[in-house]
Amino acid sequence: MADEDVEVGSEAVMTDAPIDITHQYIKDLSFENPQSPRFLVEAEAAPEIALHINANARPLGDRRFEVILLLEASARHNDEVVFIAELQYGGHVVVGEVDEEHVQPLLLIEAPRMLFPFARQILSNTVRDGGFPPLLLNPVDFVDLYAQGIMVNEEDGEDEDGEKAN
């Protein structure tokens, strides 16, 4: 069996999981509010929000990886930047015994999918603490982002189209 439940005390523990996130952390967090307090006081309309999401993985050796989920949000109103929020949210990921062809999808689809709710909450709270309504982000289709070749595995330094990453 691939996944078995093993009783340990009163808790069931999963064994042979294909991926294990052992640590989660904020790697970098930035919030700029250049129009404050003027925009907060005088704004009559909500700003236009642009969002960029990306993920990458970096090998640490012995089937361990650092997966970074990058969330960048910027708001503009009348051609002025209202706020810029950037979050790099990391996870220390251990990949179980899976075929090599499954490692990259685990790192660039499953790990970001598991990290996203935590990163979304941090970004939402940061924007709210900057004086704006919380930034409410919908769930992200990481399978689609992976299929589009947007995310990068730093092990080979190439995106999914085989082009060198920036």
Short mmCIF file of C-alpha atoms in Angstrom, two decimals:
data_model
loop_
_atom_site.label_atom_id
_atom_site.label_comp_id
_atom_site.label_asym_id
_atom_site.label_seq_id
_atom_site.Cartn_x
_atom_site.Cartn_y
_atom_site.Cartn_z
CA MET A 1 0.00 0.00 0.00
CA ALA A 2 1.25 3.48 -0.83
CA ASP A 3 -0.21 5.28 2.19
CA GLU A 4 -0.93 3.45 5.40
CA ASP A 5 -2.42 4.75 8.64
CA VAL A 6 -0.38 3.66 11.63
CA GLU A 7 -1.86 4.07 15.12
CA VAL A 8 0.54 5.82 17.50
CA GLY A 9 -1.11 6.46 20.84
CA SER A 10 -4.45 8.02 19.99
CA GLU A 11 -3.32 9.64 16.74
CA ALA A 12 -3.12 8.17 13.25
CA VAL A 13 0.14 8.98 11.45
CA MET A 14 0.54 8.86 7.65
CA THR A 15 3.57 6.99 6.39
CA ASP A 16 5.09 7.00 2.92
CA ALA A 17 3.58 10.38 2.01
CA PRO A 18 4.93 11.65 -1.33
CA ILE A 19 5.59 15.11 0.12
CA ASP A 20 6.11 16.49 3.62
CA ILE A 21 6.35 20.19 4.47
CA THR A 22 8.43 20.21 7.63
CA HIS A 23 8.72 24.00 8.07
CA GLN A 24 6.92 27.09 6.77
CA TYR A 25 8.25 30.63 7.04
CA ILE A 26 8.19 34.16 5.72
CA LYS A 27 11.36 34.54 3.66
CA ASP A 28 10.68 38.15 2.64
CA LEU A 29 7.78 40.53 3.23
CA SER A 30 7.49 44.07 1.92
CA PHE A 31 4.66 46.59 2.00
CA GLU A 32 4.88 50.06 0.51
CA ASN A 33 2.14 52.62 1.06
CA PRO A 34 3.45 55.71 -0.81
CA GLN A 35 0.16 57.67 -0.96
CA SER A 36 -0.63 57.34 2.72
CA PRO A 37 -2.43 59.03 4.39
CA ARG A 38 -3.69 61.12 1.45
CA PHE A 39 -5.24 58.19 -0.45
CA LEU A 40 -6.73 56.63 2.68
CA VAL A 41 -8.50 59.89 3.57
CA GLU A 42 -9.43 61.20 0.11
CA ALA A 43 -10.15 58.03 -1.89
CA GLU A 44 -13.57 57.93 -3.47
CA ALA A 45 -13.11 54.68 -5.40
CA ALA A 46 -11.34 51.41 -4.80
CA PRO A 47 -7.94 51.07 -6.48
CA GLU A 48 -7.27 48.65 -9.32
CA ILE A 49 -5.44 45.59 -8.03
CA ALA A 50 -2.88 43.62 -10.04
CA LEU A 51 -1.69 40.26 -8.74
CA HIS A 52 1.26 38.10 -9.74
CA ILE A 53 1.79 34.59 -8.34
CA ASN A 54 4.78 32.35 -8.92
CA ALA A 55 6.58 29.47 -7.25
CA ASN A 56 10.02 28.01 -7.51
CA ALA A 57 11.95 25.17 -5.95
CA ARG A 58 15.59 24.94 -4.94
CA PRO A 59 17.27 21.63 -4.07
CA LEU A 60 18.88 21.33 -0.64
CA GLY A 61 20.12 17.76 -1.07
CA ASP A 62 18.90 14.36 0.12
CA ARG A 63 15.41 14.81 -1.42
CA ARG A 64 14.94 18.07 0.52
CA PHE A 65 13.89 21.28 -1.23
CA GLU A 66 13.05 24.87 -0.47
CA VAL A 67 9.81 25.85 -2.20
CA ILE A 68 9.12 29.59 -2.38
CA LEU A 69 5.66 30.90 -3.16
CA LEU A 70 5.81 34.49 -4.42
CA LEU A 71 2.75 36.72 -4.14
CA GLU A 72 3.00 40.27 -5.48
CA ALA A 73 0.03 42.64 -5.31
CA SER A 74 -0.03 46.23 -6.46
CA ALA A 75 -2.83 48.76 -6.38
CA ARG A 76 -3.16 51.82 -8.60
CA HIS A 77 -5.62 54.69 -8.63
CA ASN A 78 -5.52 57.40 -11.31
CA ASP A 79 -2.07 56.25 -12.49
CA GLU A 80 -0.62 56.51 -8.97
CA VAL A 81 0.71 53.54 -7.04
CA VAL A 82 -1.40 53.19 -3.92
CA PHE A 83 0.33 50.17 -2.41
CA ILE A 84 2.73 47.39 -3.29
CA ALA A 85 2.80 44.19 -1.25
CA GLU A 86 5.30 41.41 -1.88
CA LEU A 87 5.57 38.15 0.00
CA GLN A 88 7.99 35.28 -0.42
CA TYR A 89 6.59 32.44 1.66
CA GLY A 90 8.80 29.41 2.00
CA GLY A 91 8.44 25.79 2.85
CA HIS A 92 11.06 23.17 3.61
CA VAL A 93 9.81 20.17 1.64
CA VAL A 94 10.92 16.56 1.84
CA VAL A 95 9.95 14.43 -1.15
CA GLY A 96 9.26 10.77 -0.44
CA GLU A 97 10.18 7.81 -2.58
CA VAL A 98 8.47 8.72 -5.85
CA ASP A 99 9.58 8.38 -9.44
CA GLU A 100 11.77 11.26 -10.59
CA GLU A 101 9.15 12.35 -13.13
CA HIS A 102 6.76 13.16 -10.25
CA VAL A 103 9.18 15.29 -8.21
CA GLN A 104 8.82 18.54 -10.15
CA PRO A 105 4.97 18.46 -10.16
CA LEU A 106 5.02 17.78 -6.42
CA LEU A 107 7.33 20.76 -5.86
CA LEU A 108 5.62 23.21 -8.22
CA ILE A 109 1.97 22.17 -7.87
CA GLU A 110 1.31 20.36 -4.60
CA ALA A 111 3.71 22.23 -2.31
CA PRO A 112 2.51 25.69 -3.47
CA ARG A 113 -1.10 24.50 -3.16
CA MET A 114 -0.42 23.54 0.46
CA LEU A 115 1.46 26.78 1.25
CA PHE A 116 -1.01 29.13 -0.46
CA PRO A 117 -3.68 29.44 2.29
CA PHE A 118 -1.03 30.57 4.80
CA ALA A 119 0.60 33.01 2.37
CA ARG A 120 -2.81 34.37 1.34
CA GLN A 121 -3.66 35.10 4.99
CA ILE A 122 -0.34 36.88 5.61
CA LEU A 123 -0.75 39.05 2.51
CA SER A 124 -4.38 39.85 3.37
CA ASN A 125 -3.45 40.87 6.92
CA THR A 126 -0.53 42.98 5.68
CA VAL A 127 -2.74 44.92 3.27
CA ARG A 128 -5.35 45.38 6.00
CA ASP A 129 -2.70 46.57 8.45
CA GLY A 130 -1.65 49.12 5.80
CA GLY A 131 -5.06 50.76 6.16
CA PHE A 132 -6.86 49.11 3.25
CA PRO A 133 -9.63 46.52 3.17
CA PRO A 134 -8.19 42.99 3.35
CA LEU A 135 -7.00 41.63 0.02
CA LEU A 136 -9.23 38.61 -0.63
CA LEU A 137 -7.57 36.19 -3.03
CA ASN A 138 -9.41 33.35 -4.72
CA PRO A 139 -7.86 29.88 -4.77
CA VAL A 140 -5.14 29.46 -7.40
CA ASP A 141 -5.01 26.69 -10.00
CA PHE A 142 -1.36 25.68 -9.64
CA VAL A 143 -1.85 22.88 -12.17
CA ASP A 144 -2.73 25.50 -14.78
CA LEU A 145 0.24 27.71 -13.84
CA TYR A 146 2.53 24.69 -14.08
CA ALA A 147 1.06 23.74 -17.47
CA GLN A 148 1.61 27.29 -18.73
CA GLY A 149 5.28 26.96 -17.83
CA ILE A 150 5.26 29.94 -15.50
CA MET A 151 6.89 28.33 -12.49
CA VAL A 152 10.59 27.51 -12.34
CA ASN A 153 12.55 24.68 -10.81
CA GLU A 154 15.90 26.26 -9.91
CA GLU A 155 17.60 22.87 -10.06
CA ASP A 156 17.83 23.13 -13.83
CA GLY A 157 17.35 26.90 -14.08
CA GLU A 158 14.80 26.52 -16.86
CA ASP A 159 11.11 27.20 -17.02
CA GLU A 160 8.68 24.61 -18.35
CA ASP A 161 9.30 25.73 -21.96
CA GLY A 162 13.00 24.94 -21.59
CA GLU A 163 14.02 28.60 -21.56
CA LYS A 164 16.54 29.93 -19.10
CA ALA A 165 15.00 31.50 -16.01
CA ASN A 166 15.74 35.15 -15.26
#
